[in-house]
Short mmCIF file of C-alpha atoms and ligand atoms in Angstrom, two decimals:
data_model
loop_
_atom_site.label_atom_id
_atom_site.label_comp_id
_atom_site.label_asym_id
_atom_site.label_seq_id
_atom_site.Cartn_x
_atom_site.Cartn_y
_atom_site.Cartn_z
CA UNK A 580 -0.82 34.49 -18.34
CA UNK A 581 -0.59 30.84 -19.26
CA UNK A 582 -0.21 28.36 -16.67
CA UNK A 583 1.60 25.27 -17.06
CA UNK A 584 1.20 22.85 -13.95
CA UNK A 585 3.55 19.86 -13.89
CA UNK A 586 2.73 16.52 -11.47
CA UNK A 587 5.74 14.91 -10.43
CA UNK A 588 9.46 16.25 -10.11
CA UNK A 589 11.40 12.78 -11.45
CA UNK A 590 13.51 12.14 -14.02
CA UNK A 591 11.18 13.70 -16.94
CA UNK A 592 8.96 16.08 -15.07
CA UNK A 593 11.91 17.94 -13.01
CA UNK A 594 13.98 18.08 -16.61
CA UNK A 595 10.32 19.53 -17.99
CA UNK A 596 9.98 22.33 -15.33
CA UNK A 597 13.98 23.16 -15.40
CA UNK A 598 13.67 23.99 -18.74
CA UNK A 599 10.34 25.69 -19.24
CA UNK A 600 11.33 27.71 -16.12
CA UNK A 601 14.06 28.92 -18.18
CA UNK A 602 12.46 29.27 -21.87
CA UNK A 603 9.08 30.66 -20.21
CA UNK A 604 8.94 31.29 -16.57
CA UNK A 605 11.96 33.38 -16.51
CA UNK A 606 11.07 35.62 -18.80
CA UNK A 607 7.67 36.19 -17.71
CA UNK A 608 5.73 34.56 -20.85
CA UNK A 609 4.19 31.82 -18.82
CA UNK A 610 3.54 30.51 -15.36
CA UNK A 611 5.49 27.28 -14.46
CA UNK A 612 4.57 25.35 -11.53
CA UNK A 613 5.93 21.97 -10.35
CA UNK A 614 4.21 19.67 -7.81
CA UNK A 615 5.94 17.13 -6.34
CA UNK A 616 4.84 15.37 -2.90
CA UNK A 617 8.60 15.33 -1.51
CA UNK A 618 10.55 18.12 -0.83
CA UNK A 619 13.70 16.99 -2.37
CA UNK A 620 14.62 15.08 -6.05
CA UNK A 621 16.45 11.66 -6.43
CA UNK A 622 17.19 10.45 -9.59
CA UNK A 623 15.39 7.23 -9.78
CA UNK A 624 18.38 4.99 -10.68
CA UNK A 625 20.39 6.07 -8.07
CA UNK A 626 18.06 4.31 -5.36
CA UNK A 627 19.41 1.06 -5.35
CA UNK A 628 23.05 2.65 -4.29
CA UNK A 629 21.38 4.10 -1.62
CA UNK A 630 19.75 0.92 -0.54
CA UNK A 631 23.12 -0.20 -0.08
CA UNK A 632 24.77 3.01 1.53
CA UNK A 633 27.01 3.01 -2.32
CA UNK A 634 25.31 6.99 -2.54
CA UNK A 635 24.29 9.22 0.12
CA UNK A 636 21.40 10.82 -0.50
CA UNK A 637 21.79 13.53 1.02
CA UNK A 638 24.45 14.66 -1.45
CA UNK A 639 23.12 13.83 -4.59
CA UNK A 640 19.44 15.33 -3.35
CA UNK A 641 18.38 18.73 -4.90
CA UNK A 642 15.78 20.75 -3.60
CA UNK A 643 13.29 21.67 -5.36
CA UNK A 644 12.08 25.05 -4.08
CA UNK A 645 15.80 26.28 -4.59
CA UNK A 646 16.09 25.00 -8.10
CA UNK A 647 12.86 26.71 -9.23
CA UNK A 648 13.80 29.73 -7.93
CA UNK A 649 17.31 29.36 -9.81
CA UNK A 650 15.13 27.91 -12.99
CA UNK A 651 12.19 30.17 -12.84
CA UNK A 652 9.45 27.90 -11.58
CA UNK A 653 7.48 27.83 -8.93
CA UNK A 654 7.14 24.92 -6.62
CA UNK A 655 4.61 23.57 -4.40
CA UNK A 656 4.54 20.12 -1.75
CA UNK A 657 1.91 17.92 -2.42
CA UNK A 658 0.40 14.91 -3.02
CA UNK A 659 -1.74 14.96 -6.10
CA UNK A 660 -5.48 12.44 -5.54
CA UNK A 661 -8.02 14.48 -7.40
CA UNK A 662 -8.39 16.12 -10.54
CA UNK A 663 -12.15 18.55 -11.79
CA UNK A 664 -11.16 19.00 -15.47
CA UNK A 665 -14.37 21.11 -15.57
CA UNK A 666 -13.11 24.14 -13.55
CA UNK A 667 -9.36 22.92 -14.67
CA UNK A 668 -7.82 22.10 -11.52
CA UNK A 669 -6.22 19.48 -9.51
CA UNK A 670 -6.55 18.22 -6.39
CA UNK A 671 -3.94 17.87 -3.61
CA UNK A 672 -4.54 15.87 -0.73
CA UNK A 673 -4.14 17.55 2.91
CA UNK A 674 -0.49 17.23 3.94
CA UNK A 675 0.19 15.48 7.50
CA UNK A 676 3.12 15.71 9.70
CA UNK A 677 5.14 12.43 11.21
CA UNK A 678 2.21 12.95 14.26
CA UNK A 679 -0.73 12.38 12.32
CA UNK A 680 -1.60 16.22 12.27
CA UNK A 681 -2.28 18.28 9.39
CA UNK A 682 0.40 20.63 7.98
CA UNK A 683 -1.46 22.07 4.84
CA UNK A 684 -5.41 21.22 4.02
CA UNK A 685 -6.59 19.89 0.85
CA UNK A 686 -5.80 22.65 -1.77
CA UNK A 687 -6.83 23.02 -5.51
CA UNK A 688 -4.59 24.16 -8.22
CA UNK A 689 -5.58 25.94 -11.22
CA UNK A 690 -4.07 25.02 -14.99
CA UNK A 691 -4.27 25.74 -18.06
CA UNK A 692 -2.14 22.78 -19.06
CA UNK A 693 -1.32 19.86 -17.01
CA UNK A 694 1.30 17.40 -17.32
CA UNK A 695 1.55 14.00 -15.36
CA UNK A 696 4.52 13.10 -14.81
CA UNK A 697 4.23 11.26 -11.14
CA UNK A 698 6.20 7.54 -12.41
CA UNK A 699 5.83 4.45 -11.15
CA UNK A 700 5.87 2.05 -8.69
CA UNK A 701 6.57 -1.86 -8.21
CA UNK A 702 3.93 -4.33 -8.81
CA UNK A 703 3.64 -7.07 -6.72
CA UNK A 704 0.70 -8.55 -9.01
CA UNK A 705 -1.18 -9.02 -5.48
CA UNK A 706 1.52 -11.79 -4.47
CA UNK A 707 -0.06 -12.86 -1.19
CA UNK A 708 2.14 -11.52 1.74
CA UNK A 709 4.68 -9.56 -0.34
CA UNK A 710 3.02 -6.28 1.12
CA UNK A 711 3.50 -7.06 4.51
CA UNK A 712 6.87 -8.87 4.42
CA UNK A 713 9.01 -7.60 1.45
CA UNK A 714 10.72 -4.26 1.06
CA UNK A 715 9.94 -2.16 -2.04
CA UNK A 716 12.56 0.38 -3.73
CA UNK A 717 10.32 3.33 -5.03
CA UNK A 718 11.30 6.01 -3.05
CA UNK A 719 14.42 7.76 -1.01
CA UNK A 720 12.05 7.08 2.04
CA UNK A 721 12.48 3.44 1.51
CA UNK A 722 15.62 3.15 0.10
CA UNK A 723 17.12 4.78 3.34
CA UNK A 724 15.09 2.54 5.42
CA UNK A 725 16.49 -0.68 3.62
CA UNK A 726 19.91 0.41 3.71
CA UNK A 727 19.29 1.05 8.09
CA UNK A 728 17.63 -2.23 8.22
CA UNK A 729 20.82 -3.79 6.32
CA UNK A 730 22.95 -2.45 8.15
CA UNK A 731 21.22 -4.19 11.15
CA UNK A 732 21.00 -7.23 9.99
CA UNK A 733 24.74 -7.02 8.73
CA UNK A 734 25.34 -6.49 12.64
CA UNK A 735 23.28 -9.30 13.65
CA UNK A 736 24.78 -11.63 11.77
CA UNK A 737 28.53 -10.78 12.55
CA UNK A 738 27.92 -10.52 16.46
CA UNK A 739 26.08 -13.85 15.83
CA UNK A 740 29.35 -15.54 13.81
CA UNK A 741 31.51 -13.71 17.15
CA UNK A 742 29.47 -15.73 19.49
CA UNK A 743 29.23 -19.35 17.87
CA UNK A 744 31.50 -21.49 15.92
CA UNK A 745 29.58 -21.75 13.26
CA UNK A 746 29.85 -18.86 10.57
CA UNK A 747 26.36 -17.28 10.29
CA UNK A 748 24.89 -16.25 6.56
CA UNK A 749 22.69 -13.20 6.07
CA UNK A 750 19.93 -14.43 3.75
CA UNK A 751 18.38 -12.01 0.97
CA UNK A 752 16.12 -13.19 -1.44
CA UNK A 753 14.89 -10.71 -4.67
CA UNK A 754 12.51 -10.71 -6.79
CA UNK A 755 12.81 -9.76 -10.15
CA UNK A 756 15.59 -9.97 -12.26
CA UNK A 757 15.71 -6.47 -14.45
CA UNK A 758 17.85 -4.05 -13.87
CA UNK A 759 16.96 -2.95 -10.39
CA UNK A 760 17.33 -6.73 -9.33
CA UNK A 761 20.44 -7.41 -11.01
CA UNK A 762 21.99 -4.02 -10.09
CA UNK A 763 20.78 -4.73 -5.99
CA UNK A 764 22.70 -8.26 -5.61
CA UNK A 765 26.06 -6.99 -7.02
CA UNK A 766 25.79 -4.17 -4.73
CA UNK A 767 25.21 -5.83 -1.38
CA UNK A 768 28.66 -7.60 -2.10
CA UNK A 769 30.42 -4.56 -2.43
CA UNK A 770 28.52 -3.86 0.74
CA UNK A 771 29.60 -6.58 2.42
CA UNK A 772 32.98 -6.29 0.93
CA UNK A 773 33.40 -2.85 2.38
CA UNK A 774 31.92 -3.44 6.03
CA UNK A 775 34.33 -6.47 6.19
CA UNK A 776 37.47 -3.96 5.60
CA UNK A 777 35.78 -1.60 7.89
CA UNK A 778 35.87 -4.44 10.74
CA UNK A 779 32.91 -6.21 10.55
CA UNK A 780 35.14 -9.58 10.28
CA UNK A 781 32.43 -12.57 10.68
CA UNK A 782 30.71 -10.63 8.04
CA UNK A 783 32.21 -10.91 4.76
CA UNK A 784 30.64 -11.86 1.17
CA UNK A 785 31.12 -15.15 2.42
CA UNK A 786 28.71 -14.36 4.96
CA UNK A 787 25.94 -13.66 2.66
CA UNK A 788 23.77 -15.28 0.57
CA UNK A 789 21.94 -13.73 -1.80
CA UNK A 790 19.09 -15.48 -4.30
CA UNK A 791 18.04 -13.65 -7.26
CA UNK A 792 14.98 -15.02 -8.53
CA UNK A 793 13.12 -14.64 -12.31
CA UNK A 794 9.95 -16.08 -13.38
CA UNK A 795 11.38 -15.58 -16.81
CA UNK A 796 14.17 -17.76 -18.80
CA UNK A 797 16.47 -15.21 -18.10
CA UNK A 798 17.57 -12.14 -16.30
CA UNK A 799 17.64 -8.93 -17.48
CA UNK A 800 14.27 -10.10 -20.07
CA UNK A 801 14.55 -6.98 -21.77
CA UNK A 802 18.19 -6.72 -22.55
CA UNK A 803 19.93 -9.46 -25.47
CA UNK A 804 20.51 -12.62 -24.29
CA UNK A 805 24.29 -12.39 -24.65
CA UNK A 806 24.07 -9.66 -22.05
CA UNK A 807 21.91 -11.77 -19.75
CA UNK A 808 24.50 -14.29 -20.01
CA UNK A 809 27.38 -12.23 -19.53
CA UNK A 810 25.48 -10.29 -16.16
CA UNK A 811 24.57 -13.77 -14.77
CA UNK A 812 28.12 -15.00 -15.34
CA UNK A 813 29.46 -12.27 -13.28
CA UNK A 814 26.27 -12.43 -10.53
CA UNK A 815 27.95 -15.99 -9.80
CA UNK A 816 31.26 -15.07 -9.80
CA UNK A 817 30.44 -12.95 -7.03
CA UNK A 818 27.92 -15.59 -5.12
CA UNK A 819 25.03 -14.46 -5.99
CA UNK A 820 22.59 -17.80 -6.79
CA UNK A 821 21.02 -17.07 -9.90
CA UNK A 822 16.95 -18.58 -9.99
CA UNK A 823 15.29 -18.28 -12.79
CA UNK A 824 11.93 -20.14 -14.44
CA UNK A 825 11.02 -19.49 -10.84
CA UNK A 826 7.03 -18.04 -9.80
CA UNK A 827 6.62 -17.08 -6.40
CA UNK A 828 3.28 -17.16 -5.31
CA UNK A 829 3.20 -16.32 -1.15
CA UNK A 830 5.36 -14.69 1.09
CA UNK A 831 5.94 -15.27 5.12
CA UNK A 832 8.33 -13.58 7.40
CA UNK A 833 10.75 -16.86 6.55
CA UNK A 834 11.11 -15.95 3.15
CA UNK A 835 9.01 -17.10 -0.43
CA UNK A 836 7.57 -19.66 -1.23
CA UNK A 837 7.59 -20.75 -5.40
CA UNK A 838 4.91 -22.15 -7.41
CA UNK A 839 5.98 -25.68 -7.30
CA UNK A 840 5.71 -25.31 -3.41
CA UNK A 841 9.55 -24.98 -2.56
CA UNK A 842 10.74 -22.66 -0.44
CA UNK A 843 13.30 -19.85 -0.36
CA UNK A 844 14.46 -18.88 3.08
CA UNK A 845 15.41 -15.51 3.41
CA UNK A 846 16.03 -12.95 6.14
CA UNK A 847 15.37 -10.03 4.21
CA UNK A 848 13.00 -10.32 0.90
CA UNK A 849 12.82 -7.37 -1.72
CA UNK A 850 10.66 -7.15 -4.72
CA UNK A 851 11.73 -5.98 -7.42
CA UNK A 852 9.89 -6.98 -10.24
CA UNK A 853 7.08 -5.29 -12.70
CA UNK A 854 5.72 -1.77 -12.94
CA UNK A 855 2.37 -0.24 -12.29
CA UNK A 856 1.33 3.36 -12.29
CA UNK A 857 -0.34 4.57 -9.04
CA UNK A 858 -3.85 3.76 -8.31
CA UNK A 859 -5.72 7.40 -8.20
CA UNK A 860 -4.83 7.32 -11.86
CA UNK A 861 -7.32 4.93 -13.27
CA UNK A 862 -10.02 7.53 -11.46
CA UNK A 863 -9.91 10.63 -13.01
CA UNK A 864 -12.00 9.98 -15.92
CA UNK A 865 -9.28 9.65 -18.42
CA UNK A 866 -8.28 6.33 -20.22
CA UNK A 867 -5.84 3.96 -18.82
CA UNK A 868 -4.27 0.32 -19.52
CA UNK A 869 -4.60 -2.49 -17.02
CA UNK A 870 -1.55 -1.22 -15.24
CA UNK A 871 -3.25 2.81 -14.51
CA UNK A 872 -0.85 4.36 -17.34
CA UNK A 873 -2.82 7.41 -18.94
CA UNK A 874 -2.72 6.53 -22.47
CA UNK A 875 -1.37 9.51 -24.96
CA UNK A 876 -1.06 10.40 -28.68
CA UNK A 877 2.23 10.97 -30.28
CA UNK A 878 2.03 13.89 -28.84
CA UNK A 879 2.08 12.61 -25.39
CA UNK A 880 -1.99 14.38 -25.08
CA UNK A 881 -4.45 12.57 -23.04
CA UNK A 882 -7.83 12.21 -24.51
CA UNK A 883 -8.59 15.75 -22.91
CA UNK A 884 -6.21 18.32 -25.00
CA UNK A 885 -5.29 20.32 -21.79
CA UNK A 886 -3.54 17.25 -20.24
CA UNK A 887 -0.27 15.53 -21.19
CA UNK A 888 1.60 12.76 -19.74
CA UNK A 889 5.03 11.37 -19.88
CA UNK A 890 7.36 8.90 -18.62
CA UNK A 891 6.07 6.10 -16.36
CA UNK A 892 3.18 7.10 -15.72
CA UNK A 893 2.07 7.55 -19.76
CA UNK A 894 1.18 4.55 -22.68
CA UNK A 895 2.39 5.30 -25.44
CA UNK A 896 2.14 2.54 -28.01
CA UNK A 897 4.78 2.68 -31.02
CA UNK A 898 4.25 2.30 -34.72
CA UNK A 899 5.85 -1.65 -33.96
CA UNK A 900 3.21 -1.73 -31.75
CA UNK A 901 5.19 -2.42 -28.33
CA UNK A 902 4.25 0.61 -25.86
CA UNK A 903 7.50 2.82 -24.84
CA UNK A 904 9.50 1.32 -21.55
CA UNK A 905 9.36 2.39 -18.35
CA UNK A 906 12.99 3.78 -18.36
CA UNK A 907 14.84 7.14 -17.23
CA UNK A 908 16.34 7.56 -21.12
CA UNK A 909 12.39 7.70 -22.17
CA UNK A 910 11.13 10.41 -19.70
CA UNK A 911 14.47 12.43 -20.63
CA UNK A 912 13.32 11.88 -24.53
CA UNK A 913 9.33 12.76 -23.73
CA UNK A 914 10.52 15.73 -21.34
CA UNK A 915 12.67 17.42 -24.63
CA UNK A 916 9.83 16.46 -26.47
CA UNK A 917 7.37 18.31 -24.84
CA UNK A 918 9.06 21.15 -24.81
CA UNK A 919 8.61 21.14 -28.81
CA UNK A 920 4.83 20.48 -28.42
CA UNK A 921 3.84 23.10 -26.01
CA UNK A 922 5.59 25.42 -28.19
CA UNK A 923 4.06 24.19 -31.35
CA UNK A 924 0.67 24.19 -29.58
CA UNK A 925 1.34 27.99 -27.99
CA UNK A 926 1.37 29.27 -31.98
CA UNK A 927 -0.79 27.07 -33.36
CA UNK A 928 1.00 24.78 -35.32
CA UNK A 929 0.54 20.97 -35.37
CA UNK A 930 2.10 19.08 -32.63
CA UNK A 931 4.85 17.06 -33.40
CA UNK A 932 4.93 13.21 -32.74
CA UNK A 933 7.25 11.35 -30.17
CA UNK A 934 9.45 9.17 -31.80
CA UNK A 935 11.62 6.54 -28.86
CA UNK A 936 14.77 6.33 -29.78
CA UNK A 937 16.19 2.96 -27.99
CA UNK A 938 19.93 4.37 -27.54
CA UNK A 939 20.96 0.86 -25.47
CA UNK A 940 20.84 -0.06 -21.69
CA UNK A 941 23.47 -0.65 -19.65
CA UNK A 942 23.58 -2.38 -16.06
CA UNK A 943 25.78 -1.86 -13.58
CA UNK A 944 27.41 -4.18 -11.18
CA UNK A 945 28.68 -2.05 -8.52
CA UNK A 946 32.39 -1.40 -8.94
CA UNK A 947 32.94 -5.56 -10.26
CA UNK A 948 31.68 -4.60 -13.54
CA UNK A 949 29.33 -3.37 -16.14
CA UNK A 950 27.69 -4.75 -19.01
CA UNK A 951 25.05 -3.49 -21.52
CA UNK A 952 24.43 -2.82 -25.36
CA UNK A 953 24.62 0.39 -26.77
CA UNK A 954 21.62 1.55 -29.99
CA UNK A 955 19.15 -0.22 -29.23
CA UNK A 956 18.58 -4.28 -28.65
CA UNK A 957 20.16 -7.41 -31.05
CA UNK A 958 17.72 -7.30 -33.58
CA UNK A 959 18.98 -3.75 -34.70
CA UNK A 960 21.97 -4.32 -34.42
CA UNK A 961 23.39 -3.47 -30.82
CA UNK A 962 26.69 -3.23 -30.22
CA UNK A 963 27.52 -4.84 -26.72
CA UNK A 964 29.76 -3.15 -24.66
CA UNK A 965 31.09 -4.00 -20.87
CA UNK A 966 33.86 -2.98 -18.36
CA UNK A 967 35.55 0.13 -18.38
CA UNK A 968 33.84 2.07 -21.33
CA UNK A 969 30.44 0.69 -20.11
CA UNK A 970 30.81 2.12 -16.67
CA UNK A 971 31.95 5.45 -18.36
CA UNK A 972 28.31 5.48 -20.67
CA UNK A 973 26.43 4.25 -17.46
CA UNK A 974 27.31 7.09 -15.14
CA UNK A 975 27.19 9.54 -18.08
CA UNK A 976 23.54 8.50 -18.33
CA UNK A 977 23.28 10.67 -14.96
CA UNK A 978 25.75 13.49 -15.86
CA UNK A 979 23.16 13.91 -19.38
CA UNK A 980 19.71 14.44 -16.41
CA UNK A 981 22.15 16.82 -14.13
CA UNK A 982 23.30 18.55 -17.36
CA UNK A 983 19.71 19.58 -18.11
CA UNK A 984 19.11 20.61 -15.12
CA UNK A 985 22.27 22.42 -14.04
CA UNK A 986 24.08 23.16 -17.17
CA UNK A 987 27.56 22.25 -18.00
CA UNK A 988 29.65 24.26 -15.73
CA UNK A 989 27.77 23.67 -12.96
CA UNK A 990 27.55 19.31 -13.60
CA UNK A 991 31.04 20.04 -13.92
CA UNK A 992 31.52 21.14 -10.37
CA UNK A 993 28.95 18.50 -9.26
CA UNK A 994 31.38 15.71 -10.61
CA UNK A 995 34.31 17.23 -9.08
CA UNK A 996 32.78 17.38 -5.58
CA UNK A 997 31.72 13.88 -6.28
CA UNK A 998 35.77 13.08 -7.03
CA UNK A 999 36.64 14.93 -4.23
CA UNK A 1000 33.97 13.22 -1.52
CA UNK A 1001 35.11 9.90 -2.90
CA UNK A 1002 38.66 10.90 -1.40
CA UNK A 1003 37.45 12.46 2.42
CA UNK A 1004 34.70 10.53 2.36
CA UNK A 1005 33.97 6.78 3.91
CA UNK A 1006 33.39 4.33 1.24
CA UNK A 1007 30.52 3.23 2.20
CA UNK A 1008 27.27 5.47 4.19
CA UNK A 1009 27.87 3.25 7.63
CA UNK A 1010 24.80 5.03 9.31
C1 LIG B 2578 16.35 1.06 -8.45
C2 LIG B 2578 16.00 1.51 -9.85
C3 LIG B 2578 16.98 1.50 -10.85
C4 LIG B 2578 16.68 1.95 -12.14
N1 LIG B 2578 17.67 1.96 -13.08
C5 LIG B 2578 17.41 2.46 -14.31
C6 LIG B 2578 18.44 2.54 -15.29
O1 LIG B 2578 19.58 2.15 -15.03
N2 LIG B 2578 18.15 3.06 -16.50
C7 LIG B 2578 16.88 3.50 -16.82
O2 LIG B 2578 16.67 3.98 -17.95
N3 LIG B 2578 15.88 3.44 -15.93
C8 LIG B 2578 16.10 2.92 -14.68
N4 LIG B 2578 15.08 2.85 -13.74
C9 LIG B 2578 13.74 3.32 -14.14
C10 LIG B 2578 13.68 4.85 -14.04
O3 LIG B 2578 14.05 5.24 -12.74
C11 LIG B 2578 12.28 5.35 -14.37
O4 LIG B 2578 11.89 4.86 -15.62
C12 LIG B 2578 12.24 6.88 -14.40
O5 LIG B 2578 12.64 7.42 -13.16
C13 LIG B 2578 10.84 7.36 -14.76
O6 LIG B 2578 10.83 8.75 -14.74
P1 LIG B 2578 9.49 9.54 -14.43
O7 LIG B 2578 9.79 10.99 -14.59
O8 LIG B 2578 8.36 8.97 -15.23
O9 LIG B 2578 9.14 9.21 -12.92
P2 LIG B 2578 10.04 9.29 -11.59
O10 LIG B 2578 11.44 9.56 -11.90
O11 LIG B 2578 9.69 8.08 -10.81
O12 LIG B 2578 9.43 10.57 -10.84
C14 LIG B 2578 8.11 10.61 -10.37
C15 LIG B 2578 7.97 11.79 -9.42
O13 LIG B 2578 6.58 11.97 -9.11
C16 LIG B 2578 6.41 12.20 -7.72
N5 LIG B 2578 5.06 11.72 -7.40
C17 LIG B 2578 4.60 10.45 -7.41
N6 LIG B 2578 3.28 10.44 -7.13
C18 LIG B 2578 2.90 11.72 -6.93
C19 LIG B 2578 1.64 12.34 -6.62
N7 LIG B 2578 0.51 11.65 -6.46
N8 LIG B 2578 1.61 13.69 -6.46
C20 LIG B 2578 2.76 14.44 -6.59
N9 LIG B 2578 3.97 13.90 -6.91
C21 LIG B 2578 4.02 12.55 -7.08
C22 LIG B 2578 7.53 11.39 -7.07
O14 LIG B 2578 7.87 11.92 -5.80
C23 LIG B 2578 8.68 11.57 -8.09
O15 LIG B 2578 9.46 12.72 -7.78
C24 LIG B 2578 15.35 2.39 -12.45
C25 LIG B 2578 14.36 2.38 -11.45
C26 LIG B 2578 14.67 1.94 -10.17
C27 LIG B 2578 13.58 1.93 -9.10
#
């Protein structure tokens, strides 16, 4: 029987394996198996509310043994480093407990197809110092280890207010003004906001400072200006100083320092900005661009026929000539895609081509407010869109990835218990 092996549980490959599971796996016409080198799924977007302690993660997680054997896949833990595309198999790297010692040796997995679907992760363009002092938001793992080390810090700094009488501010400095960026500041004032009402009274947003800095004209580059200006407009209005035209070229434990050799002091420094594909990539004999995405066809095929890629990890340039963005709403699009092509390549038709279809972004600024466009950006004609209705589109950007992988009824429930947690539950994860 067929084997279809899919690298990489995230927003396109978990969708991918949910739904071949179902079409194939279940009913015994091929062999699904998803790799993934954490035990549980995240959606991607959700990571900067858990930096904060907005989400709990441990309530929005889903397990991916317990889904495939709902979904009809199969699931395995690992870490993918290798891959012999002679004998058709990948390699997984020998899995290590918290102590150092091994849990599971290397192991090699046989496919018949293999898709790639393992993401992304921040590029600090070998910024001297930002690997050693800056905090990265690519995973649960540190996403839950920000949000301790806020809370911390959001300690410190009201004890230290308590004890002098001066009022302390809790500096945060991040770089990279897209989404994540942008989304990040507005959420550490709800933070803040929240903690304050909780008792934390020398801690307040006026307490914190936080600099959001952009080597570009603008923030959010990719979105139309007018929605720049509108996001950077309410950034302010919170407190949030807005810095852009602004390099940063080293890092210390006292914060960055910019290309014209000025200085921005901060207590805790994030970095946010650009996207690279992991590094193993660019050594498995298969072509790459200069940031280790596997280029693909249309069709989403690597140069060798047996291996796809989508999402992050995958360059596909479009007929305009601009390659497809890194974005949640494009690995949902390639996943459903893919779907078609496998089938069309099972009976041996032609495969059809991936066509992006740009439906709008939207950014979200915690609970103050949310802005974004809606089909696509100006020059097509976007239709910009904020408060109320634009929070309602944002969050059903989330409720479209649970719906393919739980169904209606079932998202249904997941939103109620959501409703529901929001009343028993603390605003705010406090630990
Ligand atoms: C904080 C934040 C906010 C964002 N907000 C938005 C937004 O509002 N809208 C939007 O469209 N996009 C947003 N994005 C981008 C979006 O999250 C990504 O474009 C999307 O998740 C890409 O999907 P993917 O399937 O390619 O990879 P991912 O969703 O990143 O999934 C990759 C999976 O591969 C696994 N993996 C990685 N390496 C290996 C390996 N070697 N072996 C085995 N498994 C591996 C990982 O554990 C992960 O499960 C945001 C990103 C971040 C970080």
């Amino acid at each position: 029987m067929q084997r279809i092996v899919i690298v990489g549980g995230g927003a396109g490959g978990l969708e991918l394996a949910t739904q071949l599971g179902r079409s194939l796996g279940k009913k015994g016409k091929a062999i699904i198996e998803l790799i993934d080198s954490s035990p549980t799924h995240l959606w991607k977007p959700l990571l900067h509310e858990v930096a904060t302690g907005a989400l709990d993660s441990g309530i929005d997680e889903l397990n991916y043994r317990a889904h495939g054997k709902r979904h009809g896949f199969q699931f395995q833990i690992g870490r993918m480093h290798g891959l012999d595309r002679d004998n058709r198999q990948i390699v997984l790297a020998p899995m290590l407990d918290d102590q150092g010692q091994e849990v599971l040796a290397e192991r090699r997995v046989n496919y018949d197809t293999l898709v790639l679907a393992i993401g992304s992760v921040t590029n600090d363009f070998g910024t001297q110092g930002a690997g050693e002092h800056c905090i990265f938001l690519d995973s649960r793992d540190q996403a839950e280890r920000f949000h301790r080390t806020l809370l911390n810090e959001f300690l410190r700094t009201n004890a230290a207010s308590e004890n002098s009488d001066e009022a302390r501010t809790l500096d945060i400095a991040i770089v990279g003004a897209g989404a994540t960026g942008v989304e990040l500041s507005a959420e550490l004032y709800n933070t803040a906001e929240v903690l304050a009402s909780y008792g934390l009274k020398h801690m307040t947003p006026e307490h914190l400072k936080v600099t959001l800095i952009e080597a570009g004209e603008r923030i959010l580059p990719a979105l139309p200006p007018r929605i720049s200006a509108a996001a950077k407009r309410e950034l302010e209005k919170l407190g949030v100083t807005v810095q852009t035209g602004t390099m940063i070229t080293a890092v210390d434990e006292n914060g960055f320092t910019t290309k014209d050799d000025s200085h921005i002091p901060a207590r805790l420094k994030v970095w946010a900005a650009g996207v690279r594909a992991p590094r193993f990539l660019a050594n498995l004999g298969l072509e790459t661009n200069r940031v280790n995405q596997l280029k693909v066809n249309a069709s989403l095929q690597t140069e060798d026929e047996n291996i796809f890629a989508l999402g992050d990890c995958a360059c596909l340039i479009q007929a305009d000539g601009t390659p497809v963005p890194p974005r949640a709403q494009a690995a949902h699009q390639q996943a459903s895609h893919l779907i078609k092509v496998l089938k069309a390549r099972s009976e041996g038709q032609p495969l059809p081509e991936f066509v992006y279809r740009d439906k709008g972004s939207l950014v979200s600024l915690s609970r103050y407010s949310t802005v974004g466009s809606l089909m696509g950006n100006l020059t097509r004609g976007s239709m910009m869109i904020e408060g109320r209705i634009a929070r309602l589109v944002y969050v059903s950007l989330y409720r479209l990835h649970q719906i393919a992988l739980h169904g209606y009824f079932h998202t249904l429930l997941l939103s109620l218990v959501g409703r529901i947690n929001r009343v028993i539950r603390p605003r705010l994860k406090l630990h």
